[in-house]
Coordinates of C-alpha atoms and ligand atoms in Angstrom, one line a residue:
X1 CA 0.0 0.0 0.0
X2 CA 1.3 3.5 -0.8
X3 CA 2.2 5.4 2.4
X4 CA -0.2 8.2 1.7
X5 CA -3.1 6.1 0.6
X6 CA -6.0 5.9 3.1
X7 CA -9.1 4.2 1.5
X8 CA -12.4 4.8 3.1
X9 CA -14.3 1.6 3.8
X10 CA -17.9 1.5 2.6
X11 CA -20.7 1.4 5.2
X12 CA -22.2 -1.9 4.3
X13 CA -25.4 -3.2 5.7
X14 CA -24.8 -6.1 7.9
X15 CA -26.5 -9.5 7.6
X16 CA -27.4 -8.9 4.0
X17 CA -26.2 -10.7 0.8
X18 CA -24.5 -8.4 -1.6
X19 CA -23.1 -9.6 -4.9
X20 CA -20.3 -7.7 -6.5
X21 CA -19.8 -6.4 -10.0
X22 CA -16.1 -6.0 -10.5
X23 CA -15.4 -3.3 -13.2
X24 CA -12.1 -3.4 -15.0
X25 CA -11.9 -2.3 -18.6
X26 CA -15.7 -1.7 -18.8
X27 CA -16.1 1.6 -16.9
X28 CA -19.7 2.3 -17.9
X29 CA -23.2 1.5 -16.6
X30 CA -25.0 1.2 -20.0
X31 CA -24.8 -1.9 -22.2
X32 CA -22.5 -3.7 -19.7
X33 CA -22.9 -7.4 -19.9
X34 CA -21.6 -8.4 -16.5
X35 CA -23.6 -5.6 -14.8
X36 CA -26.7 -6.6 -16.7
X37 CA -26.3 -10.2 -15.5
X38 CA -25.6 -9.1 -11.9
X39 CA -28.8 -7.0 -11.9
X40 CA -31.1 -9.8 -13.1
X41 CA -31.3 -11.6 -9.7
X42 CA -32.9 -10.4 -6.5
X43 CA -29.6 -10.0 -4.6
X44 CA -28.3 -6.5 -4.2
X45 CA -25.3 -5.6 -6.2
X46 CA -22.4 -3.2 -5.6
X47 CA -19.8 -2.1 -8.1
X48 CA -16.1 -2.4 -7.3
X49 CA -12.9 -1.1 -8.8
X50 CA -9.5 -2.3 -7.7
X51 CA -6.4 -0.3 -8.3
X52 CA -3.8 -3.0 -9.1
X53 CA -0.3 -1.9 -8.0
X54 CA 1.4 -4.4 -10.3
X55 CA -0.1 -2.5 -13.3
X56 CA 0.2 1.0 -11.8
X57 CA 3.9 0.6 -10.8
X58 CA 4.9 0.0 -14.4
X59 CA 3.7 3.5 -15.3
X60 CA 5.4 6.9 -15.0
X61 CA 4.1 9.5 -12.6
X62 CA 2.7 11.7 -15.3
X63 CA 1.0 8.8 -17.2
X64 CA -1.8 10.0 -19.3
X65 CA -3.2 6.5 -19.4
X66 CA -3.7 6.6 -15.6
X67 CA -5.0 10.1 -15.6
X68 CA -7.6 9.1 -18.3
X69 CA -8.6 6.1 -16.4
X70 CA -8.9 8.1 -13.2
X71 CA -11.1 10.7 -15.0
X72 CA -13.3 7.8 -16.3
X73 CA -13.6 6.5 -12.7
X74 CA -14.7 10.0 -11.5
X75 CA -17.3 10.0 -14.2
X76 CA -18.5 6.5 -13.3
X77 CA -18.8 7.5 -9.7
X78 CA -21.0 10.4 -10.6
X79 CA -23.1 8.1 -12.7
X80 CA -23.5 5.6 -9.8
X81 CA -24.4 8.4 -7.4
X82 CA -27.3 9.3 -9.8
X83 CA -28.6 5.8 -8.9
X84 CA -28.0 6.3 -5.2
X85 CA -25.1 3.9 -5.2
X86 CA -21.3 4.2 -5.1
X87 CA -18.1 2.8 -6.5
X88 CA -16.3 0.7 -3.9
X89 CA -12.6 1.2 -4.3
X90 CA -9.8 -1.1 -3.2
X91 CA -6.1 -1.0 -3.7
X92 CA -3.9 -4.1 -3.9
X93 CA -3.7 -7.5 -5.6
X94 CA -7.1 -8.4 -6.8
X95 CA -6.7 -12.0 -5.5
X96 CA -6.4 -10.5 -2.0
X97 CA -8.8 -7.5 -2.2
X98 CA -11.8 -9.1 -4.0
X99 CA -12.1 -12.1 -1.6
X100 CA -11.8 -9.6 1.3
X101 CA -14.7 -7.4 -0.1
X102 CA -16.7 -10.5 -1.0
X103 CA -16.4 -11.7 2.6
X104 CA -17.5 -8.4 3.9
X105 CA -20.5 -8.5 1.6
X106 CA -21.4 -12.1 2.1
X107 CA -21.2 -12.3 -1.7
X108 CA -22.1 -15.5 -3.5
X109 CA -21.2 -14.3 -6.9
X110 CA -18.7 -11.8 -8.3
X111 CA -19.6 -10.7 -11.8
X112 CA -17.0 -9.4 -14.3
X113 CA -16.4 -9.1 -18.0
X114 CA -13.7 -11.3 -19.5
X115 CA -10.2 -9.9 -20.2
X116 CA -8.0 -11.8 -22.7
X117 CA -4.6 -10.6 -21.8
X118 CA -2.2 -13.1 -20.3
X119 CA -1.7 -11.2 -17.0
X120 CA -5.5 -10.7 -16.7
X121 CA -6.2 -14.4 -17.4
X122 CA -3.8 -15.5 -14.7
X123 CA -5.1 -12.9 -12.2
X124 CA -8.7 -14.0 -12.8
X125 CA -7.8 -17.6 -12.3
X126 CA -6.3 -16.7 -8.9
X127 CA -9.2 -14.6 -8.0
X128 CA -11.6 -17.3 -9.0
X129 CA -9.8 -19.9 -6.9
X130 CA -9.7 -17.6 -3.8
X131 CA -13.4 -16.9 -4.1
X132 CA -14.2 -20.5 -4.5
X133 CA -12.5 -21.2 -1.2
X134 CA -15.1 -19.0 0.4
X135 CA -18.0 -20.5 -1.5
X136 CA -18.3 -17.6 -3.9
X137 CA -18.0 -17.8 -7.7
X138 CA -16.4 -15.5 -10.2
X139 CA -18.7 -15.4 -13.3
X140 CA -17.1 -13.9 -16.4
X141 CA -19.0 -12.6 -19.5
X142 CA -18.1 -11.6 -23.0
X143 CA -18.3 -7.9 -23.3
X144 CA -15.4 -6.1 -24.8
X145 CA -15.4 -7.9 -28.2
X146 CA -18.0 -9.2 -30.6
X147 CA -16.5 -12.6 -30.9
X148 CA -14.1 -14.0 -28.4
X149 CA -11.8 -16.9 -27.8
X150 CA -12.9 -19.9 -29.9
X151 CA -16.0 -18.4 -31.4
X152 CA -14.4 -17.7 -34.9
X153 CA -12.4 -20.7 -36.0
X154 CA -11.3 -22.1 -39.4
X155 CA -13.2 -25.1 -40.9
X156 CA -10.5 -27.3 -39.2
X157 CA -11.3 -25.8 -35.8
X158 CA -8.0 -23.9 -35.6
X159 CA -7.6 -20.2 -34.7
X160 CA -7.1 -17.8 -37.6
X161 CA -3.7 -16.2 -38.0
X162 CA -4.6 -14.4 -41.3
X163 CA -7.1 -11.5 -41.1
X164 CA -9.0 -11.7 -44.4
X165 CA -10.5 -15.2 -44.0
X166 CA -11.1 -14.4 -40.3
X167 CA -13.0 -11.2 -41.3
X168 CA -15.1 -13.1 -43.8
X169 CA -16.1 -15.6 -41.2
X170 CA -16.6 -12.9 -38.6
X171 CA -18.9 -11.0 -40.9
X172 CA -20.9 -14.2 -41.7
X173 CA -21.3 -14.9 -38.0
X174 CA -22.3 -11.4 -37.3
X175 CA -25.0 -11.7 -40.0
X176 CA -26.2 -15.0 -38.4
X177 CA -26.2 -13.9 -34.8
X178 CA -26.5 -10.1 -34.8
X179 CA -25.4 -7.9 -32.0
X180 CA -27.0 -8.4 -28.6
X181 CA -27.4 -5.5 -26.2
X182 CA -27.6 -5.6 -22.5
X183 CA -29.8 -3.0 -20.9
X184 CA -27.9 -2.7 -17.7
X185 CA -28.7 1.0 -17.3
X186 CA -32.4 0.7 -16.7
X187 CA -31.7 -1.9 -14.0
X188 CA -29.3 0.4 -12.1
X189 CA -32.0 1.5 -9.7
X190 CA -31.5 -1.9 -8.2
X191 CA -27.9 -1.2 -7.2
X192 CA -27.1 -1.2 -3.5
X193 CA -27.7 2.2 -2.0
X194 CA -24.4 3.4 -0.5
X195 CA -23.2 6.6 1.1
X196 CA -20.7 8.6 -1.0
X197 CA -17.0 7.6 -0.7
X198 CA -14.2 9.7 -1.9
X199 CA -11.9 8.4 -4.6
X200 CA -8.3 8.4 -3.5
X201 CA -6.5 11.3 -5.2
X202 CA -4.0 10.8 -8.0
X203 CA -1.3 12.1 -5.7
X204 CA -2.2 9.5 -3.1
X205 CA -2.0 6.8 -5.9
X206 CA 1.5 8.0 -6.7
X207 CA 0.6 10.0 -9.8
X208 CA 0.6 13.7 -10.8
X209 CA -2.7 15.6 -10.5
X210 CA -1.5 18.0 -13.2
X211 CA -1.7 15.4 -15.9
X212 CA -5.5 15.5 -15.6
X213 CA -5.4 19.0 -17.0
X214 CA -3.3 17.9 -20.0
X215 CA -5.8 15.3 -21.3
X216 CA -6.8 16.2 -24.8
X217 CA -9.4 13.4 -25.1
X218 CA -12.4 13.8 -22.8
X219 CA -12.9 10.9 -20.4
X220 CA -16.1 9.1 -19.2
X221 CA -19.0 7.5 -20.9
X222 CA -21.0 10.8 -21.6
X223 CA -17.9 12.1 -23.5
X224 CA -17.7 8.8 -25.3
X225 CA -21.3 9.1 -26.4
X226 CA -20.7 12.6 -27.7
X227 CA -17.6 11.6 -29.5
X228 CA -19.3 8.6 -31.2
X229 CA -22.2 10.9 -32.2
X230 CA -19.9 13.4 -33.7
X231 CA -17.9 10.8 -35.5
X232 CA -21.1 9.2 -36.9
X233 CA -21.7 12.4 -39.0
X234 CA -18.4 11.8 -40.8
X235 CA -18.4 8.0 -40.8
X236 CA -19.3 8.0 -44.6
X237 CA -16.0 9.8 -45.2
X238 CA -13.9 7.4 -43.0
X239 CA -12.4 5.3 -45.9
X240 CA -11.2 8.3 -47.9
X241 CA -9.9 10.3 -44.9
X242 CA -8.5 7.8 -42.4
X243 CA -4.9 7.7 -43.7
X244 CA -4.3 11.4 -43.4
X245 CA -3.2 12.4 -40.0
X246 CA -3.8 16.1 -40.6
X247 CA -7.4 15.5 -41.4
X248 CA -10.1 14.8 -38.8
X249 CA -10.8 11.4 -40.4
X250 CA -10.6 8.7 -37.7
X251 CA -12.8 8.3 -34.7
X252 CA -10.3 8.7 -31.9
X253 CA -12.5 6.4 -29.9
X254 CA -9.8 4.0 -29.0
X255 CA -9.3 5.2 -25.4
X256 CA -13.0 4.7 -24.8
X257 CA -12.9 1.3 -26.3
X258 CA -9.9 0.5 -24.2
X259 CA -11.5 1.5 -20.9
X260 CA -14.9 0.4 -21.9
X261 CA -16.5 3.8 -21.5
X262 CA -18.0 2.9 -24.9
X263 CA -19.5 -0.5 -25.8
X264 CA -18.1 -2.2 -28.8
X265 CA -21.6 -3.4 -29.6
X266 CA -22.8 0.2 -29.9
X267 CA -19.9 0.9 -32.3
X268 CA -20.8 -2.0 -34.5
X269 CA -24.5 -1.0 -34.5
X270 CA -23.3 2.4 -35.8
X271 CA -21.8 0.9 -38.9
X272 CA -23.6 -2.3 -39.5
X273 CA -25.5 -3.2 -41.6
X274 CA -23.3 -0.7 -43.5
X275 CA -24.8 1.9 -45.8
X276 CA -21.5 3.4 -47.0
X277 CA -17.9 2.5 -47.9
X278 CA -16.9 4.5 -44.8
X279 CA -19.1 2.4 -42.5
X280 CA -17.9 -0.9 -44.0
X281 CA -14.3 0.2 -43.7
X282 CA -14.8 1.2 -40.0
X283 CA -16.5 -2.1 -39.3
X284 CA -13.4 -3.9 -40.6
X285 CA -11.2 -1.9 -38.2
X286 CA -13.4 -3.0 -35.4
X287 CA -13.0 -6.6 -36.6
X288 CA -9.2 -6.2 -36.5
X289 CA -9.6 -5.4 -32.8
X290 CA -11.4 -8.7 -32.3
X291 CA -8.8 -10.5 -34.4
X292 CA -5.9 -9.4 -32.3
X293 CA -7.8 -10.1 -29.1
X294 CA -8.6 -13.7 -30.1
X295 CA -5.0 -14.1 -31.4
X296 CA -3.4 -13.0 -28.1
X297 CA -5.8 -15.3 -26.2
X298 CA -4.8 -18.3 -28.4
X299 CA -1.1 -17.3 -28.5
X300 CA -0.2 -15.5 -25.2
X301 CA 3.5 -16.0 -25.8
X302 CA 3.3 -13.6 -28.7
X303 CA 3.1 -10.8 -26.1
X304 CA 6.9 -11.0 -25.9
X305 CA 8.0 -13.5 -28.6
X306 CA 7.8 -13.2 -32.3
X307 CA 5.0 -15.3 -33.7
X308 CA 7.2 -16.3 -36.7
X309 CA 9.8 -18.7 -35.4
X310 CA 12.4 -17.7 -38.0
X311 CA 12.5 -14.2 -36.6
X312 CA 12.7 -15.1 -32.9
X313 CA 16.4 -14.3 -32.8
X314 CA 16.8 -11.3 -35.0
X315 CA 20.1 -9.6 -34.2
X316 CA 19.0 -6.1 -33.6
X317 CA 21.8 -3.5 -33.1
X318 CA 19.8 -1.5 -30.5
X319 CA 21.8 1.7 -30.9
X320 CA 21.0 3.7 -27.7
X321 CA 21.5 7.2 -29.3
X322 CA 19.1 6.3 -32.1
X323 CA 16.6 4.9 -29.6
X324 CA 16.7 8.1 -27.6
X325 CA 16.3 10.2 -30.8
X326 CA 13.2 8.1 -31.8
X327 CA 11.7 8.3 -28.3
X328 CA 12.0 12.1 -28.2
X329 CA 11.1 12.9 -31.9
X330 CA 14.6 14.0 -32.9
X331 CA 15.4 11.5 -35.7
X332 CA 15.7 14.2 -38.4
X333 CA 12.8 12.5 -40.3
X334 CA 10.0 15.0 -40.0
X335 CA 7.0 12.7 -40.2
X336 CA 8.5 10.3 -37.7
X337 CA 9.3 13.1 -35.3
X338 CA 5.9 14.6 -35.7
X339 CA 4.3 11.2 -34.9
X340 CA 6.5 10.7 -31.8
X341 CA 5.8 14.2 -30.6
X342 CA 2.1 13.7 -31.1
X343 CA 2.3 10.7 -28.8
X344 CA 4.3 12.5 -26.1
X345 CA 2.0 15.5 -26.3
X346 CA -1.4 13.8 -26.4
X347 CA -1.0 10.1 -25.5
X348 CA -2.5 9.3 -29.0
X349 CA -0.9 8.5 -32.3
X350 CA -2.7 8.3 -35.6
X351 CA -2.8 4.7 -37.0
X352 CA -0.9 5.5 -40.2
X353 CA 1.8 7.1 -38.1
X354 CA 1.9 4.1 -35.7
X355 CA 2.6 1.9 -38.7
X356 CA 5.3 4.2 -40.2
X357 CA 7.0 5.0 -36.9
X358 CA 7.1 1.3 -35.8
X359 CA 8.5 0.3 -39.1
X360 CA 11.1 3.0 -38.8
X361 CA 12.2 1.9 -35.4
X362 CA 12.6 -1.7 -36.4
X363 CA 13.7 -1.6 -40.0
X364 CA 15.6 1.7 -40.2
X365 CA 17.0 1.9 -36.7
X366 CA 17.3 -1.9 -36.3
X367 CA 15.9 -1.7 -32.8
X368 CA 13.9 -4.6 -31.2
X369 CA 10.1 -4.2 -31.7
X370 CA 9.6 -5.2 -28.0
X371 CA 11.3 -1.9 -26.9
X372 CA 8.9 0.0 -29.2
X373 CA 6.0 -2.0 -27.9
X374 CA 6.9 -1.1 -24.3
X375 CA 7.4 2.6 -25.2
X376 CA 3.9 2.7 -26.7
X377 CA 2.6 0.9 -23.7
X378 CA 3.9 3.7 -21.5
X379 CA 2.6 6.5 -23.5
X380 CA -0.6 5.5 -25.4
X381 CA -3.8 6.3 -23.5
X382 CA -5.5 3.6 -25.6
X383 CA -2.7 1.1 -24.8
X384 CA -4.2 -2.4 -25.4
X385 CA -1.8 -5.3 -25.3
X386 CA -3.5 -7.3 -28.1
X387 CA -3.7 -4.4 -30.6
X388 CA -0.3 -3.0 -29.6
X389 CA 1.6 -6.3 -29.9
X390 CA -0.3 -7.1 -33.0
X391 CA 0.6 -3.7 -34.6
X392 CA 4.2 -4.0 -33.6
X393 CA 4.6 -7.5 -34.8
X394 CA 2.9 -6.5 -38.0
X395 CA 5.3 -3.7 -38.6
X396 CA 8.3 -5.8 -37.6
X397 CA 7.1 -8.6 -40.0
X398 CA 7.4 -11.1 -37.1
X399 CA 3.7 -11.6 -36.4
X400 CA 0.5 -13.1 -37.7
X401 CA -0.6 -11.7 -41.0
X402 CA 2.4 -9.3 -40.9
X403 CA 3.7 -7.4 -43.8
X404 CA 6.5 -9.3 -45.6
X405 CA 10.0 -8.4 -44.2
X406 CA 11.1 -6.8 -47.5
X407 CA 8.2 -4.3 -47.4
X408 CA 9.9 -1.4 -45.7
X409 CA 8.2 1.9 -45.5
X410 CA 10.1 4.8 -46.9
X411 CA 9.6 7.6 -44.4
X412 CA 10.0 10.3 -47.0
X413 CA 7.5 9.0 -49.6
X414 CA 5.0 8.1 -46.8
X415 CA 5.3 11.6 -45.6
X416 CA 4.7 13.0 -49.2
X417 CA 1.7 10.7 -49.7
X418 CA -0.1 11.0 -46.3
X419 CA 0.9 14.5 -45.3
X420 CA 1.3 16.1 -48.7
X421 CA 1.2 19.7 -47.6
X422 CA 3.2 19.0 -44.4
X423 CA 0.3 20.3 -42.3
X424 CA 0.7 17.6 -39.7
X425 CA 4.4 18.0 -39.5
X426 CA 4.0 21.8 -39.0
X427 CA 1.6 21.1 -36.1
X428 CA 4.1 19.0 -34.1
X429 CA 7.5 20.1 -35.5
X430 CA 7.1 23.9 -35.4
X431 CA 10.8 24.4 -36.2
X432 CA 10.0 23.3 -39.7
X433 CA 7.0 25.5 -40.1
X434 CA 8.7 27.9 -42.6
X435 CA 9.8 25.2 -45.0
X436 CA 7.9 24.8 -48.2
X437 CA 5.5 21.9 -48.9
X438 CA 8.2 20.0 -50.8
X439 CA 11.2 20.6 -48.6
X440 CA 9.4 19.8 -45.3
X441 CA 9.4 16.0 -46.0
X442 CA 13.2 15.8 -46.2
X443 CA 14.9 19.1 -45.4
X444 CA 18.4 17.7 -46.0
X445 CA 17.6 17.0 -49.7
X446 CA 16.3 20.5 -50.3
X447 CA 18.1 23.4 -52.0
X448 CA 15.3 25.9 -51.0
X449 CA 15.6 26.1 -47.3
X450 CA 14.7 29.4 -45.7
X451 CA 17.8 31.5 -45.2
X452 CA 17.5 31.6 -41.4
X453 CA 17.1 27.8 -41.2
X454 CA 20.2 25.7 -40.3
X455 CA 19.9 22.0 -40.5
X456 CA 21.7 20.5 -37.5
X457 CA 21.1 23.6 -35.5
X458 CA 17.3 24.3 -35.7
X459 CA 16.4 20.7 -36.6
X460 CA 18.5 17.6 -36.6
X461 CA 20.1 16.2 -39.7
X462 CA 18.7 12.6 -40.3
X463 CA 20.3 10.2 -37.9
X464 CA 20.5 7.4 -40.5
X465 CA 20.3 7.1 -44.2
X466 CA 17.1 5.2 -45.2
X467 CA 18.6 3.4 -48.2
X468 CA 21.6 2.2 -46.3
X469 CA 19.5 1.0 -43.4
X470 CA 17.0 -0.7 -45.7
X471 CA 19.8 -2.9 -47.0
X472 CA 21.0 -3.7 -43.5
X473 CA 17.5 -4.6 -42.5
X474 CA 17.0 -6.9 -45.5
X475 CA 20.3 -8.6 -44.6
X476 CA 19.3 -8.9 -40.9
X477 CA 16.0 -10.7 -41.7
X478 CA 17.6 -12.9 -44.3
X479 CA 20.4 -14.0 -41.9
X480 CA 17.8 -14.8 -39.3
X481 CA 15.5 -16.9 -41.6
X482 CA 18.6 -18.7 -43.1
X483 CA 20.0 -19.7 -39.7
Ligands
FAD1 C1 2.4 -0.3 -33.9 C2 1.0 -0.2 -33.6 C3 0.5 -0.1 -32.3 C4 -0.8 0.0 -32.0 N1 -1.2 0.0 -30.7 C5 -2.5 0.0 -30.3 C6 -2.9 0.1 -29.0 O1 -2.1 0.0 -28.0 N2 -4.3 0.2 -28.7 C7 -5.2 0.3 -29.7 O2 -6.4 0.4 -29.4 N3 -4.8 0.2 -31.0 C8 -3.5 0.1 -31.4 N4 -3.2 0.1 -32.7 C9 -4.2 0.1 -33.7 C10 -4.6 1.4 -34.2 O3 -3.5 2.2 -34.6 C11 -5.5 2.2 -33.2 O4 -6.6 1.4 -32.8 C12 -6.1 3.4 -33.8 O5 -5.1 4.3 -34.3 C13 -7.0 4.2 -32.8 O6 -7.5 5.4 -33.3 P1 -9.0 5.5 -33.6 O7 -9.8 5.2 -32.5 O8 -9.2 6.9 -34.2 O9 -9.2 4.4 -34.7 P2 -10.3 4.2 -35.9 O10 -9.6 4.3 -37.2 O11 -11.5 5.2 -35.7 O12 -10.8 2.7 -35.6 C14 -11.8 2.4 -34.7 C15 -11.4 1.4 -33.7 O13 -11.0 0.2 -34.3 C16 -10.0 -0.4 -33.6 N5 -8.8 -0.6 -34.5 C17 -8.5 0.2 -35.5 N6 -7.4 -0.2 -36.2 C18 -7.0 -1.3 -35.5 C19 -5.9 -2.2 -35.6 N7 -5.0 -2.1 -36.6 N8 -5.8 -3.2 -34.6 C20 -6.7 -3.3 -33.6 N9 -7.7 -2.5 -33.5 C21 -7.9 -1.5 -34.4 C22 -9.6 0.5 -32.4 O14 -10.3 0.0 -31.3 C23 -10.2 1.8 -32.9 O15 -10.5 2.7 -31.9 C24 -1.8 0.0 -33.0 C25 -1.3 0.0 -34.4 C26 0.0 -0.1 -34.6 C27 0.4 -0.2 -36.1

């Protein structure tokens, strides 16, 4: 327990059975499967959230991820108070805290939504066992995906490792089954009445309060509804705009999907059955999310190991100066630097940029994808292990359905194609603002730099030569697959 942390214990009625709904990455009261199931019986239900030190201790003091989650909890607490109830908060390992609370409440059932990450699976197994020892069961429900675990398999009963056939089957099953919805909200009047309890402050939890003021994406389920509603008015343009980071083309709903302030089922209902190319394209992205979730569930080792065995032992050079330059957005490649600075500034990075920047780290700087994966895990508000590992292994060509090793993004042509006027670069790399639309993609190649601009002084010269590094990367992958 952190020294400054003093949690208030809820005033629970004695001699009464109270079941618990353990909220984790589903911080909302509406369309919440576990909460819906919990509220079906005639036993009172209280909602619980547990701060897990093992997860929190991995994050920096100014973590935007924690600040966002915290703001979501504040909003959830307000929502619960509207129903006369309260969020019970605990701090510590769930396998200790949940049985303790369940004992206090004489709970027979703890309801929760399933989580597919290796750590969460292990934790839930331990919690389930501890609860069983006191005659209480942990009941898990599917909530954060459309299809989970073994629900979409090949004709031979194997998990899919290639997206396109998975997507076809996913779509077929969606057509057959449809999207259920769980009206948990209208049963919330049945939640256990509880007196208000203060949330521990971010400072007490070991984090900086100041980060809350720096969040650029509004937290909480009301904000998620508003963001979805706004996005729905431009959904039909999604396909044509989604690859251009300077354009308001994507939904930016990923933090809400990550913390469950938005239901995935509601997102699917927004775009299916699809009435535009934009809606179909967005539905496909939502299916990628399911794809990576089921993949990590089937292959938990891929969280830290390359899926393709021939690339398990790639001999990365892991140059520390280059690593630092990439982390801080000082590589001398403007679009890469803009991408990295967007991440540091906002806790978000556009998908096209995640692909280019990840490829650059691995195939231009020859740095292990796992370091990049960890860096994103530290800085992304929407950090999701399945999608992040999937994305990194895709970019590194080591994963399922990854791009072939010889496809190496050229950071200059990608910049010319996806940020043609340099608008995005100018937003995040202001020292290049005065460069013309052509020079801004590769200042070192330009003969028309502004007079006052000095490459190497006002902005770094490129730390590597892309063509040289490309050849080195090809040789690296070839050596690994030949050995
Ligand atoms: C190297 C790398 C790392 C990534 N790390 C993460 C991560 O930690 N968390 C995360 O949510 N996404 C991750 N992605 C996937 C994708 O970049 C983000 O989901 C997307 O940029 C979020 O922005 P959005 O909500 O505007 O997406 P939109 O384009 O509006 O898509 C809607 C939703 O679909 C899902 N989605 C879209 N693309 C993907 C994808 N390729 N894989 C899985 N789900 C997808 C997300 O939930 C997203 O919110 C990563 C991609 C790469 C290449």
